[in-house]
Short mmCIF file of C-alpha atoms in Angstrom, two decimals:
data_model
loop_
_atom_site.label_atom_id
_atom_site.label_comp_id
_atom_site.label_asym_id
_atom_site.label_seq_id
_atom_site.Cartn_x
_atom_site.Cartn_y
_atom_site.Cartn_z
CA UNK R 46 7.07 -0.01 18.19
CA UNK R 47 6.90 -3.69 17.31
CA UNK R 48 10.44 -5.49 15.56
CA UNK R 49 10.51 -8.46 13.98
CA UNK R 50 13.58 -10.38 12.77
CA UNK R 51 13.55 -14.05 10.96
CA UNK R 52 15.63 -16.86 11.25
CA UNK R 53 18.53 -14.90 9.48
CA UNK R 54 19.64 -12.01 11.10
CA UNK R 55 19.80 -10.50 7.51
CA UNK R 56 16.39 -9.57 7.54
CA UNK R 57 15.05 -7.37 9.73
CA UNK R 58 11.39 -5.65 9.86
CA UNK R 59 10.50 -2.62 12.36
CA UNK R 60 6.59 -1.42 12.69
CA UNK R 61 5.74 1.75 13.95
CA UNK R 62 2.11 2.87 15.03
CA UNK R 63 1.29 6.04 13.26
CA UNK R 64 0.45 8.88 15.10
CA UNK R 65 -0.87 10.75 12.16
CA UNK R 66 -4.33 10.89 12.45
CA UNK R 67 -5.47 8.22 10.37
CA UNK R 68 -3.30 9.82 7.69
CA UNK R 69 -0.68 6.84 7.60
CA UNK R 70 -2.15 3.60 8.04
CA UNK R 71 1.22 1.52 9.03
CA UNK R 72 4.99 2.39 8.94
CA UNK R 73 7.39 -0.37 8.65
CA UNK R 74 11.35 -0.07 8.47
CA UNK R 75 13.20 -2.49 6.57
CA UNK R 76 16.78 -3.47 5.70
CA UNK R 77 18.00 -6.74 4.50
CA UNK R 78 21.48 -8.47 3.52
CA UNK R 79 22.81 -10.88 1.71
CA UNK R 80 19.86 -11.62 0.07
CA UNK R 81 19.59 -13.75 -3.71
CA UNK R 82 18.63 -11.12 -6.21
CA UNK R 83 15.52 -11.00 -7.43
CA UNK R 84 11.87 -9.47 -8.16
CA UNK R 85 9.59 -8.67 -5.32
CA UNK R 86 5.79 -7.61 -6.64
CA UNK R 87 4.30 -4.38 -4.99
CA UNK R 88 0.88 -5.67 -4.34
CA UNK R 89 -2.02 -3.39 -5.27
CA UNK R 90 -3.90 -2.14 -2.05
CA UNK R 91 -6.62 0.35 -0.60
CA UNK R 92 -3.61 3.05 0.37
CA UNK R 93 -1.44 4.91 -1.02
CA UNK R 94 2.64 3.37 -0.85
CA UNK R 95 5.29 6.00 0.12
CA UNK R 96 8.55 4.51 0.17
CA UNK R 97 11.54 6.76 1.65
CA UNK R 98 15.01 4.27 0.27
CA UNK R 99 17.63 4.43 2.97
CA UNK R 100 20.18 2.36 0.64
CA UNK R 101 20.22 2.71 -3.06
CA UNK R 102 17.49 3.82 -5.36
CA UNK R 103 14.11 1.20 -5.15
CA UNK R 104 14.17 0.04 -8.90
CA UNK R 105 11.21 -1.04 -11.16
CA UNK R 106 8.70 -1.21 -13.41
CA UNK R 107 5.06 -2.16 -14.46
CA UNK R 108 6.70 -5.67 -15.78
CA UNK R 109 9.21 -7.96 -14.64
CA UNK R 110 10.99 -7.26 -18.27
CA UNK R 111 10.71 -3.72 -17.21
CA UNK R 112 11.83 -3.58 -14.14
CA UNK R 113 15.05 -5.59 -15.65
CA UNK R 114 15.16 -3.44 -18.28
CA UNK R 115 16.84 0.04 -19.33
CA UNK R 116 13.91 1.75 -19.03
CA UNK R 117 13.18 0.28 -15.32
CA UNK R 118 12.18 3.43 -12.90
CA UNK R 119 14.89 4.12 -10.68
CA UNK R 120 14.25 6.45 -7.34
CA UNK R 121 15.20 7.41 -4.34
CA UNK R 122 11.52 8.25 -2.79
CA UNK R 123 8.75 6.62 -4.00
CA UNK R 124 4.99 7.49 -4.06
CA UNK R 125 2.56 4.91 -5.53
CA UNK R 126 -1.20 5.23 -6.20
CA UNK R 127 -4.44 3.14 -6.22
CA UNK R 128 -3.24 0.54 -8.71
CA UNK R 129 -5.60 -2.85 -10.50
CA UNK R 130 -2.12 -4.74 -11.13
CA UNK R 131 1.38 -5.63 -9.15
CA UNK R 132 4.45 -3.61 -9.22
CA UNK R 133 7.32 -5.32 -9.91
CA UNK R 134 10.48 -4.11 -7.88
CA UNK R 135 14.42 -5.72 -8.10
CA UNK R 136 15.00 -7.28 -4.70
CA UNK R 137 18.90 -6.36 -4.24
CA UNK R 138 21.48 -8.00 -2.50
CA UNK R 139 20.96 -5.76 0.37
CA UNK R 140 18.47 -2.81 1.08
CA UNK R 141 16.92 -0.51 3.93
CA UNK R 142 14.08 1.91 3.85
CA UNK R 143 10.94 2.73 5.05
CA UNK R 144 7.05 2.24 3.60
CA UNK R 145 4.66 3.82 4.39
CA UNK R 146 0.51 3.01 4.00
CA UNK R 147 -1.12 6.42 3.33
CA UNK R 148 -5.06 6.92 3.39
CA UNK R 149 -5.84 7.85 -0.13
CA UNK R 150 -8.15 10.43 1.14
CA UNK R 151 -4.37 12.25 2.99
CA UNK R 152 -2.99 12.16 -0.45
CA UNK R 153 -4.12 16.47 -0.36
CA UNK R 154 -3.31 17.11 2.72
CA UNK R 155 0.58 15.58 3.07
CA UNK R 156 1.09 15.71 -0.67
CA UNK R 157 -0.45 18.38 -2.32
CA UNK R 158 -2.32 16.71 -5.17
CA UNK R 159 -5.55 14.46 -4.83
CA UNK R 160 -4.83 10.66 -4.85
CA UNK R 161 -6.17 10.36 -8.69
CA UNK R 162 -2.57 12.43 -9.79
CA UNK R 163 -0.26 9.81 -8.36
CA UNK R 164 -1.93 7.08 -10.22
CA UNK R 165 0.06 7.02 -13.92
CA UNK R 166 2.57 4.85 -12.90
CA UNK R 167 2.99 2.22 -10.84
CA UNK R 168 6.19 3.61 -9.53
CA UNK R 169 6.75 7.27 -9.17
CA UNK R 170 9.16 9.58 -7.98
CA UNK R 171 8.40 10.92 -4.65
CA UNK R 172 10.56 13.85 -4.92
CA UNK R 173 9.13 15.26 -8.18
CA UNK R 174 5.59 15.33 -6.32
CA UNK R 175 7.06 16.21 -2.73
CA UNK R 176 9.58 18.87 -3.57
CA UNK R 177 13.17 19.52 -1.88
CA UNK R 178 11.99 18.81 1.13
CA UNK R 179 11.31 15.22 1.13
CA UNK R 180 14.40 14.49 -0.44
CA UNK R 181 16.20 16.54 2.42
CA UNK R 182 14.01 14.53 5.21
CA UNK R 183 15.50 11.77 3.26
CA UNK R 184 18.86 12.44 3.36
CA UNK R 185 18.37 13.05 7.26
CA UNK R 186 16.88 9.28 7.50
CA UNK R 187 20.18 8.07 6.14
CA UNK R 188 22.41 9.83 8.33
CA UNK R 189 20.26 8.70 11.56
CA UNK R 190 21.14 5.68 13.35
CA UNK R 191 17.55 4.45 15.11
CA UNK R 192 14.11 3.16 13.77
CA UNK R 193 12.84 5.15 16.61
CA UNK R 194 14.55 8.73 15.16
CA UNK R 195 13.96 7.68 11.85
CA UNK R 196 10.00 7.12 12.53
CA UNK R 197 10.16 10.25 14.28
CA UNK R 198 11.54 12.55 11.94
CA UNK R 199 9.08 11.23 9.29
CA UNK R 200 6.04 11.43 11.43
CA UNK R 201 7.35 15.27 12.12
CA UNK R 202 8.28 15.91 7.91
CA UNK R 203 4.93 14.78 7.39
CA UNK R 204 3.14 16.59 9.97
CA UNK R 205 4.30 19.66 8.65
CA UNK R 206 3.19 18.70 5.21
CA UNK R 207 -0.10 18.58 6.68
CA UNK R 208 -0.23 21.72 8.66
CA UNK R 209 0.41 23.20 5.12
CA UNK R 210 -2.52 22.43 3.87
CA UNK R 211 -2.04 23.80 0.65
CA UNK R 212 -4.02 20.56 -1.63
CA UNK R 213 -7.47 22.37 -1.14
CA UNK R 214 -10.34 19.57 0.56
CA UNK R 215 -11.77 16.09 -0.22
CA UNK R 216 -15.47 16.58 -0.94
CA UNK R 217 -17.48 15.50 1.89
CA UNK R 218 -19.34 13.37 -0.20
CA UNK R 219 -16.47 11.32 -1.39
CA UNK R 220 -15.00 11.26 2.44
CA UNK R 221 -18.42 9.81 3.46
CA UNK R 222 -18.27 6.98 0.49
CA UNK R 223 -14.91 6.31 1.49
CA UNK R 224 -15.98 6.11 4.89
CA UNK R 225 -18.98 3.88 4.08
CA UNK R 226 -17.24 1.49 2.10
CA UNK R 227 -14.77 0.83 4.76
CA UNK R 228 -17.07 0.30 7.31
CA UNK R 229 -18.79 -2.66 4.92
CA UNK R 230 -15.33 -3.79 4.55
CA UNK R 231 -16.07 -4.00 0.41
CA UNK R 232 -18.92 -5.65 0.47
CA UNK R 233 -21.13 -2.90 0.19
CA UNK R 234 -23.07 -2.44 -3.03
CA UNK R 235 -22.61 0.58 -5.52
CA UNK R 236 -26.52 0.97 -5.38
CA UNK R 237 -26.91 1.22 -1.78
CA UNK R 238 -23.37 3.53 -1.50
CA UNK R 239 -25.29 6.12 -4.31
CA UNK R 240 -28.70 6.50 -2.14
CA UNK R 241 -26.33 6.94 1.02
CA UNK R 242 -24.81 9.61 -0.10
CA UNK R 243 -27.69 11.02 -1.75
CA UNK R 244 -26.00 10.97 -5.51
CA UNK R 245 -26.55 8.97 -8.58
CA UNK R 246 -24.36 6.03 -9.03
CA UNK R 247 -22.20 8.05 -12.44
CA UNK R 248 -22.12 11.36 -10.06
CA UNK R 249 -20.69 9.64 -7.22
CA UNK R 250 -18.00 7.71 -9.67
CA UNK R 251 -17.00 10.69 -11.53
CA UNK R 252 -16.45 12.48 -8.09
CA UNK R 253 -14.75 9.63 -6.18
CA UNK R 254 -12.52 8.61 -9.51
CA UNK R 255 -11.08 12.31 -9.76
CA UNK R 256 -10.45 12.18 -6.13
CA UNK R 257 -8.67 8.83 -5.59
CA UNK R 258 -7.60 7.64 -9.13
CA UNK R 259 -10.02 4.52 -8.74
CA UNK R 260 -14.46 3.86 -9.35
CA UNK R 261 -16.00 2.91 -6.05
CA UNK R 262 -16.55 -0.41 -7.33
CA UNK R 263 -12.48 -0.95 -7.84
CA UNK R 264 -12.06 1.03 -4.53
CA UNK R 265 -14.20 -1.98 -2.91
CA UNK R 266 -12.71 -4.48 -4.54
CA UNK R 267 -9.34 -3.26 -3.37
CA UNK R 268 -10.72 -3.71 0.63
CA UNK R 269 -11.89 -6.95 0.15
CA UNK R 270 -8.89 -7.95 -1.27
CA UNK R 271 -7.01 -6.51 1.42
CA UNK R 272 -9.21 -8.26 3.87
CA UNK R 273 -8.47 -11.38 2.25
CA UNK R 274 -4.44 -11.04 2.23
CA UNK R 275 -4.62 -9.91 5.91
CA UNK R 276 -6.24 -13.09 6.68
CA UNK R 277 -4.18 -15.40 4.74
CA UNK R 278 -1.13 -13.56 6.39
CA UNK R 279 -2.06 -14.26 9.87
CA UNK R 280 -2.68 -17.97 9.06
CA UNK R 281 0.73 -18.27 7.47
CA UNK R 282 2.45 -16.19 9.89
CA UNK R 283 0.44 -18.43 12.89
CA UNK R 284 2.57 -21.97 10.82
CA UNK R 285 -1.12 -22.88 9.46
CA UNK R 286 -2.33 -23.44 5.86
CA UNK R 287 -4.74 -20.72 5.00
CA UNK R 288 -8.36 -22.08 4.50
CA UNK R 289 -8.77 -19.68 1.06
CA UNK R 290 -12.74 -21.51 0.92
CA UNK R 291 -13.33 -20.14 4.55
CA UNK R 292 -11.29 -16.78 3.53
CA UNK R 293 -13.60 -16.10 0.78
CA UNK R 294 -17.12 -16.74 2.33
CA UNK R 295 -15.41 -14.53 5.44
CA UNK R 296 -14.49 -11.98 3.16
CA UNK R 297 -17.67 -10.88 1.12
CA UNK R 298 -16.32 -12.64 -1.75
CA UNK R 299 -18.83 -14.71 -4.16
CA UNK R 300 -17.24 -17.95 -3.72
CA UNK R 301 -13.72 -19.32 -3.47
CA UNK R 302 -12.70 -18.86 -7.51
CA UNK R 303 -13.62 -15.06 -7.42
CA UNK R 304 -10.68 -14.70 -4.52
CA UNK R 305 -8.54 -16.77 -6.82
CA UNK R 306 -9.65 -13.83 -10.16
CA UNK R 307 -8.75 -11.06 -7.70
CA UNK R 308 -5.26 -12.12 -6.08
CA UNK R 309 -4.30 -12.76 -10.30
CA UNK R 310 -5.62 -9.79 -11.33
CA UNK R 311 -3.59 -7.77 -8.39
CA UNK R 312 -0.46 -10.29 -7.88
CA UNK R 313 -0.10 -12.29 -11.35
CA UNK R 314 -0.03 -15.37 -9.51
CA UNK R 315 -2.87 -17.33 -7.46
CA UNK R 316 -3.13 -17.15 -3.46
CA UNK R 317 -1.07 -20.54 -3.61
CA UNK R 318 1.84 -19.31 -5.44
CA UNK R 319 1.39 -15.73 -3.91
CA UNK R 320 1.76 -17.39 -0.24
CA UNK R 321 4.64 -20.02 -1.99
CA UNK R 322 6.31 -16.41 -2.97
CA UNK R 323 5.94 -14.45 0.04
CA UNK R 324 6.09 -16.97 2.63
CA UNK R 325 9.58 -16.56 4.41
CA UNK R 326 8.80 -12.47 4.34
CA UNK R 327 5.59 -12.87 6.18
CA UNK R 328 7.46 -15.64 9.19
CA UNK R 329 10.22 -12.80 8.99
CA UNK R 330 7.09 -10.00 10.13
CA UNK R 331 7.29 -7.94 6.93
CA UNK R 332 3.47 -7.79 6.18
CA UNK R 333 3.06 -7.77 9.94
CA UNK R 334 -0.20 -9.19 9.63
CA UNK R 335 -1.79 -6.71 6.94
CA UNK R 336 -3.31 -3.55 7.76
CA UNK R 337 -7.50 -3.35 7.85
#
C-alpha cells in the first residue's frame, strides 16, 4: 500500500495494489477537507470507474450546468462505463471514498452485465446494477476506520461477486482483441486486429461494441490516450514541464495536434489547461502516476 499526502494535510490519497486478478486495475482511497467548492471532470479512460462514497453522495452530470443543476445525478456508489467525453463531478468542501479502475472485460464477472450496459450515462448508480449487497459493503466501508480494512473488505465483496459468476463469458475473440490492442498500447491498426483474430473488421466491431460499450477503434484511442496522461503525470508529478511534442511521437499519436484533438475531445480543455487544472491533485499523488 502506497499513501500520499500534499502540502495540506487536507488532502490525502491511499493506493492499494489489487489482488484481483487483473480484474481491478488500481484502487485509490481518498478524503479531502476544507477544500474551495468546485467541479472536478471524470476523465474518460480504458476501464471501467467504480466509485464506493464514504462521505456524502458523489454528485454530477454529463455538463458542468448539469452537474449544478436539479437534475445533477446524485449517488452513493457509482459505476461508470467506457465513455468519448468528461464527467463532470461537484468537488465538495470535504469528501472520502474509494475508486476503483475495473478491466472492462470484469464488468461480467464482478457485475453481472457486460461492460456495453453501464455505458448510458456518464454517472450511474452502482447500487441499481450491484444490488443490496454493494450498498451493504458500503455501509461497512463507512463504519471502518483503516485504508487497509477498507481495501480489504472490498477486495473480499468483490471476490465474491466474482466467484458468482452469474454474467455468462466474454467471447474469446473479443478477450483476444482486447488483449491485442493492449499489448500495441493503441497503436495497433483495425486491419491488422481483424486478420488476428480471424474476423472481418464489422464482425469484430459489432462483437467487441456489444461487449464493452465502445468500437475497437475508440477502445484504442482510449489506451493511447491513457498512455499519454500517464506520461504527462509523471513529468508533472517529477516538478518538470511535460514535453507534449515528445509525448505524442512516444505515444503512437500522429503528431503533437492529434494529442491536443484527443485530451479536448475526452477533458474539454487542452493538455495545458488539463495539467493547469489538475496540477496540485497530481503533486498531492491522486493520479499516482496513471495506470498502463
Amino acid at each position: 500500500m502506497e499513501t500520499a499526502s500534499g502540502q495540506n494535510a487536507s488532502r490525502e490519497f491511499v493506493r492499494a495494489v489489487p489482488r484481483l486478478d487483473g480484474m481491478v486495475v488500481s484502487a485509490v482511497g481518498y478524503r479531502t477537507a476544507a477544500e474551495r467548492p468546485g467541479l472536478h471532470r471524470g476523465v474518460p479512460s480504458p476501464y471501467l470507474t467504480l466509485i464506493f462514497s464514504l462521505d456524502g453522495p458523489v454528485v454530477g452530470g454529463a455538463t458542468p450546468e448539469q452537474a449544478g443543476g436539479a437534475d445533477a445525478c446524485r449517488t452513493d456508489i457509482v459505476l461508470g462505463g467506457l465513455h468519448q467525453s468528461p464527467a463532470y463531478v461537484v468537488r465538495p468542501e470535504h469528501e472520502a471514498g474509494i475508486q476503483l479502475a475495473v478491466h472492462p472485460l470484469a464488468a461480467r464477472a464482478l457485475f453481472g452485465v457486460p461492460a456495453a450496459e453501464l455505458g448510458g450515462d456518464l454517472i450511474t448508480s452502482g447500487a441499481e446494477v450491484m444490488g443490496r449487497s454493494a450498498t451493504e459493503v458500503r455501509e461497512r466501508l463507512c463504519g471502518q476506520g483503516g485504508w487497509e480494512e477498507r481495501f480489504a473488505a472490498l477486495s473480499g465483496y468483490l471476490r465474491r461477486c466474482a466467484a458468482s459468476d452469474d454474467g455468462g463469458s466474454v467471447r474469446p475473440e473479443v478477450a483476444e482483441a482486447w488483449a491485442w490492442l493492449a499489448r500495441h498500447r493503441g497503436a495497433g491498426t483495425i486491419g491488422g486486429l481483424s486478420r488476428h483474430v480471424a474476423l472481418s473488421e464489422r464482425r469484430l466491431t459489432a462483437l467487441f461494441r456489444a461487449e464493452t460499450g465502445v468500437t475497437p477503434k475508440q477502445a484504442a484511442r482510449l489506451m493511447r490516450f491513457q498512455r499519454a496522461r500517464t506520461a504527462i503525470v509523471r513529468s508533472v508529478a517529477a516538478g518538470a514541464a511535460p514535453d507534449l511534442a515528445g509525448v505524442a511521437a512516444d505515444c503512437g499519436y500522429y503528431d503533437h495536434s492529434h494529442l491536443v484533438r484527443d485530451f479536448r475531445q475526452y477533458t474539454g480543455t487542452s493538455p495545458t489547461g488539463w495539467v493547469a487544472e489538475e496540477c496540485r491533485n497530481i503533486q498531492a499523488g491522486s493520479h499516482g502516476g496513471g495506470e498502463e
